[in-house]
Short mmCIF file of C-alpha atoms and ligand atoms in Angstrom, two decimals:
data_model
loop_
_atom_site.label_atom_id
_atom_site.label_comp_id
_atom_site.label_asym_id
_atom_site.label_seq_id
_atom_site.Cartn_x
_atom_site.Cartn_y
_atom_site.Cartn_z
CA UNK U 112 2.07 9.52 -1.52
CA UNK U 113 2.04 9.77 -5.07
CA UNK U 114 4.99 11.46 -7.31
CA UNK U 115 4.56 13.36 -10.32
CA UNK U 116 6.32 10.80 -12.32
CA UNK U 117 6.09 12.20 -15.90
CA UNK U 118 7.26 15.60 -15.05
CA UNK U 119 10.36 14.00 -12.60
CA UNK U 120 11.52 11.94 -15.42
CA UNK U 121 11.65 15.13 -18.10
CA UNK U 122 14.00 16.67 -15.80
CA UNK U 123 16.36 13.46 -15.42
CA UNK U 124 16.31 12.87 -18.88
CA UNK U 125 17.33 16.18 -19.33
CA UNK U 126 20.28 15.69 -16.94
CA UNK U 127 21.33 12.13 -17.91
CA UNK U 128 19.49 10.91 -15.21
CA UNK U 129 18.26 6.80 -15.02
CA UNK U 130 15.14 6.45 -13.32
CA UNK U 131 13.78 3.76 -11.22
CA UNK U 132 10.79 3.53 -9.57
CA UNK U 133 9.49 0.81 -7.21
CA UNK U 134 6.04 -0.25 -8.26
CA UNK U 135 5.21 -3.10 -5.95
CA UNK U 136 1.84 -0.65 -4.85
CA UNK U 137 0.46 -0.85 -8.16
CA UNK U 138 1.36 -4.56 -9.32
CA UNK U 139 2.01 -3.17 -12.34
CA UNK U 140 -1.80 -4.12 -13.45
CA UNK U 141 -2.75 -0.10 -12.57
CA UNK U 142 0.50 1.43 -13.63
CA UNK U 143 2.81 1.22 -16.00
CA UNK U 144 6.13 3.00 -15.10
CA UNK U 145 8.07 2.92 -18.76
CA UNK U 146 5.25 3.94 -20.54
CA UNK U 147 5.20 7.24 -17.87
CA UNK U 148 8.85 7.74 -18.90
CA UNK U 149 10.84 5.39 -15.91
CA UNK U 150 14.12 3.52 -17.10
CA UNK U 151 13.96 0.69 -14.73
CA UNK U 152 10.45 -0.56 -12.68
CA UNK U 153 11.42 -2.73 -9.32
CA UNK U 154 8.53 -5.32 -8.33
CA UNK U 155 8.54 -7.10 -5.46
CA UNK U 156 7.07 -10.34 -6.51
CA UNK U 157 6.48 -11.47 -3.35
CA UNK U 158 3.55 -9.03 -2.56
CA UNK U 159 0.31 -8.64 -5.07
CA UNK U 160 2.53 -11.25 -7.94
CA UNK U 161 2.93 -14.38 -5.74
CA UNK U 162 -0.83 -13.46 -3.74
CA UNK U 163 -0.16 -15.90 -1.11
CA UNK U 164 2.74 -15.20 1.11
CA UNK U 165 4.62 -17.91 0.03
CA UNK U 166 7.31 -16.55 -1.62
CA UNK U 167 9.99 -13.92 -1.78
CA UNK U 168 11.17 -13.01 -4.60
CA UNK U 169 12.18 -9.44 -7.39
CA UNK U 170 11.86 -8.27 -10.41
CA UNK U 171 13.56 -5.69 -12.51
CA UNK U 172 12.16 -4.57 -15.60
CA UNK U 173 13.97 -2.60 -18.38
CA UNK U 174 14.51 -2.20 -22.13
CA UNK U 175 16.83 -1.24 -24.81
CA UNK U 176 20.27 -0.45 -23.65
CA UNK U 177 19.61 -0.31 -20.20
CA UNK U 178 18.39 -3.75 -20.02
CA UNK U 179 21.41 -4.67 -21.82
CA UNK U 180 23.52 -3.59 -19.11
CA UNK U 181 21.31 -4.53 -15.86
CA UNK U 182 21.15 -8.39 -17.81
CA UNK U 183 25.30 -8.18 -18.22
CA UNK U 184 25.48 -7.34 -14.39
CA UNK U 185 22.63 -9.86 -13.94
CA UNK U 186 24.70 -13.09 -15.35
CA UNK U 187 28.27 -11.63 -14.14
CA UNK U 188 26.85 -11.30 -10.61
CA UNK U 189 24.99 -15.42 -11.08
CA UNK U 190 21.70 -13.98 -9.14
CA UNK U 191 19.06 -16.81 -9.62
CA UNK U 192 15.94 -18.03 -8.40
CA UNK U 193 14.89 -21.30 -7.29
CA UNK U 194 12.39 -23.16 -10.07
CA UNK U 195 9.82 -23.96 -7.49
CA UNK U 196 9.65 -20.06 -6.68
CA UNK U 197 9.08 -19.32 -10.30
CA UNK U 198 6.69 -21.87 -10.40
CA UNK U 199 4.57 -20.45 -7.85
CA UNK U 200 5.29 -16.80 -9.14
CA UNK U 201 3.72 -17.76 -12.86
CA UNK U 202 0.77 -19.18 -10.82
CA UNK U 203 0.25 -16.13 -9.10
CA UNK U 204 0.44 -14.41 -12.50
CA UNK U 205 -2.47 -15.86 -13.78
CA UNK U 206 -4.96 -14.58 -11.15
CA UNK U 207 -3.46 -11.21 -10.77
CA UNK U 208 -5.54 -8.87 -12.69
CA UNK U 209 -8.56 -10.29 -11.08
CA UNK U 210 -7.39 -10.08 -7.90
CA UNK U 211 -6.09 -6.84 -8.04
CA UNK U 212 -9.85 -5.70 -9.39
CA UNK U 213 -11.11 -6.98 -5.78
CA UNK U 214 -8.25 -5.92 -3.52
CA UNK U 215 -9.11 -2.31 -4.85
CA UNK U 216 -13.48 -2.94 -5.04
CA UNK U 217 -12.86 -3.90 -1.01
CA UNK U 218 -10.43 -1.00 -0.28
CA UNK U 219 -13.09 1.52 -1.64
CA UNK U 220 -16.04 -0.09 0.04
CA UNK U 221 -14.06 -0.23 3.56
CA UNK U 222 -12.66 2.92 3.52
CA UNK U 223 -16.00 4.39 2.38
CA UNK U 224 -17.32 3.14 5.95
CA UNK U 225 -14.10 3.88 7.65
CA UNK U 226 -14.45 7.66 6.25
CA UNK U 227 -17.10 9.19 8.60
CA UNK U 228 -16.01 7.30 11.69
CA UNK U 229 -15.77 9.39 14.56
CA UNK U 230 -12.36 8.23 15.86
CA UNK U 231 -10.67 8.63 12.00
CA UNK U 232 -9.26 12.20 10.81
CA UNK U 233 -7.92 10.89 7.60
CA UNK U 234 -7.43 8.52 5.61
CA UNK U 235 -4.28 8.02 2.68
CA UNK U 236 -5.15 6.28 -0.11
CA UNK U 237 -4.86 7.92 -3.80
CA UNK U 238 -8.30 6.83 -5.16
CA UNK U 239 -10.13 9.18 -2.51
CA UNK U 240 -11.05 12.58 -3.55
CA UNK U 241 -9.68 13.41 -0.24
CA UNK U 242 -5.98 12.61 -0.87
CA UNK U 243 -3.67 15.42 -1.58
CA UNK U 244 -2.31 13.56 -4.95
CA UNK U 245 -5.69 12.21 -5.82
CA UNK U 246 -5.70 14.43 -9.22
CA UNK U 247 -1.80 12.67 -10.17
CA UNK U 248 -3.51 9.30 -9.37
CA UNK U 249 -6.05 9.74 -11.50
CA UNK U 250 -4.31 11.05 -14.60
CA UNK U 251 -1.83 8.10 -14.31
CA UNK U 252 -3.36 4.81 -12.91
CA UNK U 253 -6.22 2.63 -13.98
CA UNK U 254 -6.65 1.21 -10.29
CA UNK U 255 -5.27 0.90 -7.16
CA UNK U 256 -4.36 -2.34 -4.83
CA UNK U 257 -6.07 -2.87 -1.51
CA UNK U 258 -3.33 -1.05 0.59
CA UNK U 259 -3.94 2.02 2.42
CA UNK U 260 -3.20 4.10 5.79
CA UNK U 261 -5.35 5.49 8.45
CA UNK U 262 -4.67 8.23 10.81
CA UNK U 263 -6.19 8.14 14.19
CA UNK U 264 -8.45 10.89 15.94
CA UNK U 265 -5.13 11.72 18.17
CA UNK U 266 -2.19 9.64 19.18
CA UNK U 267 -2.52 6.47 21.19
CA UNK U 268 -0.06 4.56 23.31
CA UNK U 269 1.49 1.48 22.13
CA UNK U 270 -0.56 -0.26 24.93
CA UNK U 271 -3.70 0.92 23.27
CA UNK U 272 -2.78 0.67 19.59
CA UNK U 273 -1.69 -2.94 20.55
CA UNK U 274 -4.94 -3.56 22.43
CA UNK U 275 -6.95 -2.32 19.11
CA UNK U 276 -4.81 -5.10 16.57
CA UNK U 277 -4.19 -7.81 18.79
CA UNK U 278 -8.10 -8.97 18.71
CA UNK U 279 -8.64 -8.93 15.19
CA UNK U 280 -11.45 -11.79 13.72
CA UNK U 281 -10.25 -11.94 10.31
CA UNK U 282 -7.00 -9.35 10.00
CA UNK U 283 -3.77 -10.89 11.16
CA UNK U 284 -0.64 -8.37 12.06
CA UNK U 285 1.75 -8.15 9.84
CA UNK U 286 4.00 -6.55 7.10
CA UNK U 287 4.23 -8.23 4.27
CA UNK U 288 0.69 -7.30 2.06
CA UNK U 289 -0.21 -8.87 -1.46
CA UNK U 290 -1.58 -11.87 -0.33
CA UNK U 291 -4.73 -13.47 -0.03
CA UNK U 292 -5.41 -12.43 3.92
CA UNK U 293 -5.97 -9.02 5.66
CA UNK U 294 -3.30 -7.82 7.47
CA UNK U 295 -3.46 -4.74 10.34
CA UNK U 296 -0.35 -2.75 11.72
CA UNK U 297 0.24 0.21 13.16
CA UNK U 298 3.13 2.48 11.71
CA UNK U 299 4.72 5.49 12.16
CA UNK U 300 5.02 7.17 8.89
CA UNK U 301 6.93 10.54 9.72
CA UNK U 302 10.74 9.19 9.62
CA UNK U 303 9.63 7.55 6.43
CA UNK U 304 8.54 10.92 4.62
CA UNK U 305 10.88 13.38 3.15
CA UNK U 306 9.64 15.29 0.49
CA UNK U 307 6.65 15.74 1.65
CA UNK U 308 5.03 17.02 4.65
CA UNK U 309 1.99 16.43 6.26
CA UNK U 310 0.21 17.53 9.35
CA UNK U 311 -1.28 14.74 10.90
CA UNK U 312 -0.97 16.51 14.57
CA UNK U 313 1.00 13.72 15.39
CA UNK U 314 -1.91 10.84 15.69
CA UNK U 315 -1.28 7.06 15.37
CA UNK U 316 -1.44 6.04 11.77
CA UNK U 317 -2.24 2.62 11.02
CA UNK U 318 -1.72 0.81 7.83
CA UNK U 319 -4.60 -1.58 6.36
CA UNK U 320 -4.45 -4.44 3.61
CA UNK U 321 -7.47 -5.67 2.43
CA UNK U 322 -7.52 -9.14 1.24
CA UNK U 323 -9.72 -10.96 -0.72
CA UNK U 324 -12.01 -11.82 2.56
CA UNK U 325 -15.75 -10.67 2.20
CA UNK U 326 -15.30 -6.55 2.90
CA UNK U 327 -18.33 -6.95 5.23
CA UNK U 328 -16.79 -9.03 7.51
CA UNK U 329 -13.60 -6.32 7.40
CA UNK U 330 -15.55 -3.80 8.10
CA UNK U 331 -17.22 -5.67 10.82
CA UNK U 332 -13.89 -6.62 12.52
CA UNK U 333 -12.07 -2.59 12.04
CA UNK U 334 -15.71 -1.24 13.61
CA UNK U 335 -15.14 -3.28 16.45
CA UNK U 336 -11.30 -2.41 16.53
CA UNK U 337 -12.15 1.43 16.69
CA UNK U 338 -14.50 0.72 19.38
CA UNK U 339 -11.71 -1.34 21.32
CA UNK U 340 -9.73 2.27 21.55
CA UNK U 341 -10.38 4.10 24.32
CA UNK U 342 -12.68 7.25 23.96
CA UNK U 343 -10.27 9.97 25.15
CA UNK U 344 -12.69 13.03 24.23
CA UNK U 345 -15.23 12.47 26.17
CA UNK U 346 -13.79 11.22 29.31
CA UNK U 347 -12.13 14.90 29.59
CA UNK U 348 -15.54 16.38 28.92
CA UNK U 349 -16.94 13.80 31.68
CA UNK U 350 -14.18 15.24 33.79
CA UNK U 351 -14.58 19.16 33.04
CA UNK U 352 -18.33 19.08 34.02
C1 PLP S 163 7.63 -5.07 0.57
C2 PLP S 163 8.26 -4.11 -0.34
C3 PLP S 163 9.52 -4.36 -0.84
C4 PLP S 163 10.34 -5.56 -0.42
O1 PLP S 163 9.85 -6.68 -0.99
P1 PLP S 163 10.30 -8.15 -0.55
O2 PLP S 163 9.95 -8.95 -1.76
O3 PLP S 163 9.49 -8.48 0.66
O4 PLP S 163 11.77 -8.09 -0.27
C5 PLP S 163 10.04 -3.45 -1.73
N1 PLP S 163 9.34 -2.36 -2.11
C6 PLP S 163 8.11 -2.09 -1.65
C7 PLP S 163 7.41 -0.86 -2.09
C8 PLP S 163 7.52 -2.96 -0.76
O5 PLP S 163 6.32 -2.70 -0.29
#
């Protein structure tokens, strides 16, 4: 879901308002939130910055007097970091751009297969044409990140969904995405929206990170994941004739 960030902040500023805006999605690499008019961009470092799940870890990034205030609160509060952390966090640095660049080539080549699948009705991820913010997305990022949701053909049990992730080849379950390795999960997005409303006829959604793997051999192992779902159409058809 992507906000119309330029035209939210006019309004705040209008009121008094300080923005913030969590921009762990982008990495900052594709978006820029202060240049779009934000007060105060939220990272967390331990995703896309670190790349390889070995660290947790925040940033906050201001200017002018609003940095002046978050840094007071900063040093009276004595948050710090451990130097090992930061360590690994500058190292992560280096690589990012040119990870990020192949996080987002393998998103679009996977969820160009994934797109005419039978068993998939949709799938969310700004970059696609298809995506009901795809014109925001596209007047305000450079590039996307390698995260994205799909919804189902219907809704699944959990039985079924967990039959589907649980015998993945290269994607491993999990939640925290930025790293180097593919992760899989099923979600359920509706609590989680509240602005916006979508109707996905209530199918299972499942949320994909693509690593840094080759996106053949993703595509290979969500083909045979689909398949591993159990063909619910036609057995009523089998049944009605
Ligand atoms: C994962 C995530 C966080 C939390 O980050 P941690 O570093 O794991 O605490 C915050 N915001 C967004 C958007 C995230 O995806």
């Amino acid at each position: 879901e992507i906000q119309d960030v330029p035209a939210i902040c006019k309004v705040a500023k209008k009121h008094g308002i300080v923005t913030i805006l969590d921009n762990s999605w982008s990495s900052g690499i594709c978006y820029k939130p202060l240049e779009h008019g934000v007060d105060i961009a939220m990272y967390s470092l331990t995703k896309y910055f670190s790349g390889h799940n070995d660290i947790m870890m925040g940033a906050v990034v201001a200017d002018g007097k609003i940095f002046e205030r978050l840094y007071s609160s900063y040093r009276n509060y004595g948050i710090s970091v451990h130097s090992e952390d930061c360590y690994l966090a500058h190292r992560g640095l280096r690589t990012l751009p040119i990870r990020m660049e192949r996080h987002y080539q393998t998103a679009l080549k996977v969820t160009d297969w994934i797109k005419s699948h039978k068993k998939i009705n949709r799938i969310l991820y700004p970059p696609l044409s298809s995506h009901p913010q795809h014109h925001i997305w596209k007047r305000d990022f450079s590039g996307a990140g390698g995260l994205f949701s799909i919804i189902l053909d219907q809704r699944y049990s959990n039985s079924e969904l967990g039959n589907m992730v649980n015998h993945m080849n290269v994607f491993s379950i999990g939640a925290s995405w930025g790293g180097c390795d593919s992760l899989i999960l099923p979600v359920q997005i509706e609590p989680a929206r509240s602005i916006m409303k979508y109707d996905f006829n209530n199918a299972s959604c499942i949320r994909v990170f693509c690593g840094l793997e080759d996106p053949e051999d993703l595509i290979a192992d969500i083909e045979l994941a689909l398949e591993r779902l159990p063909n619910k159409s036609e057995f009523s058809n089998d049944r009605s004739v």
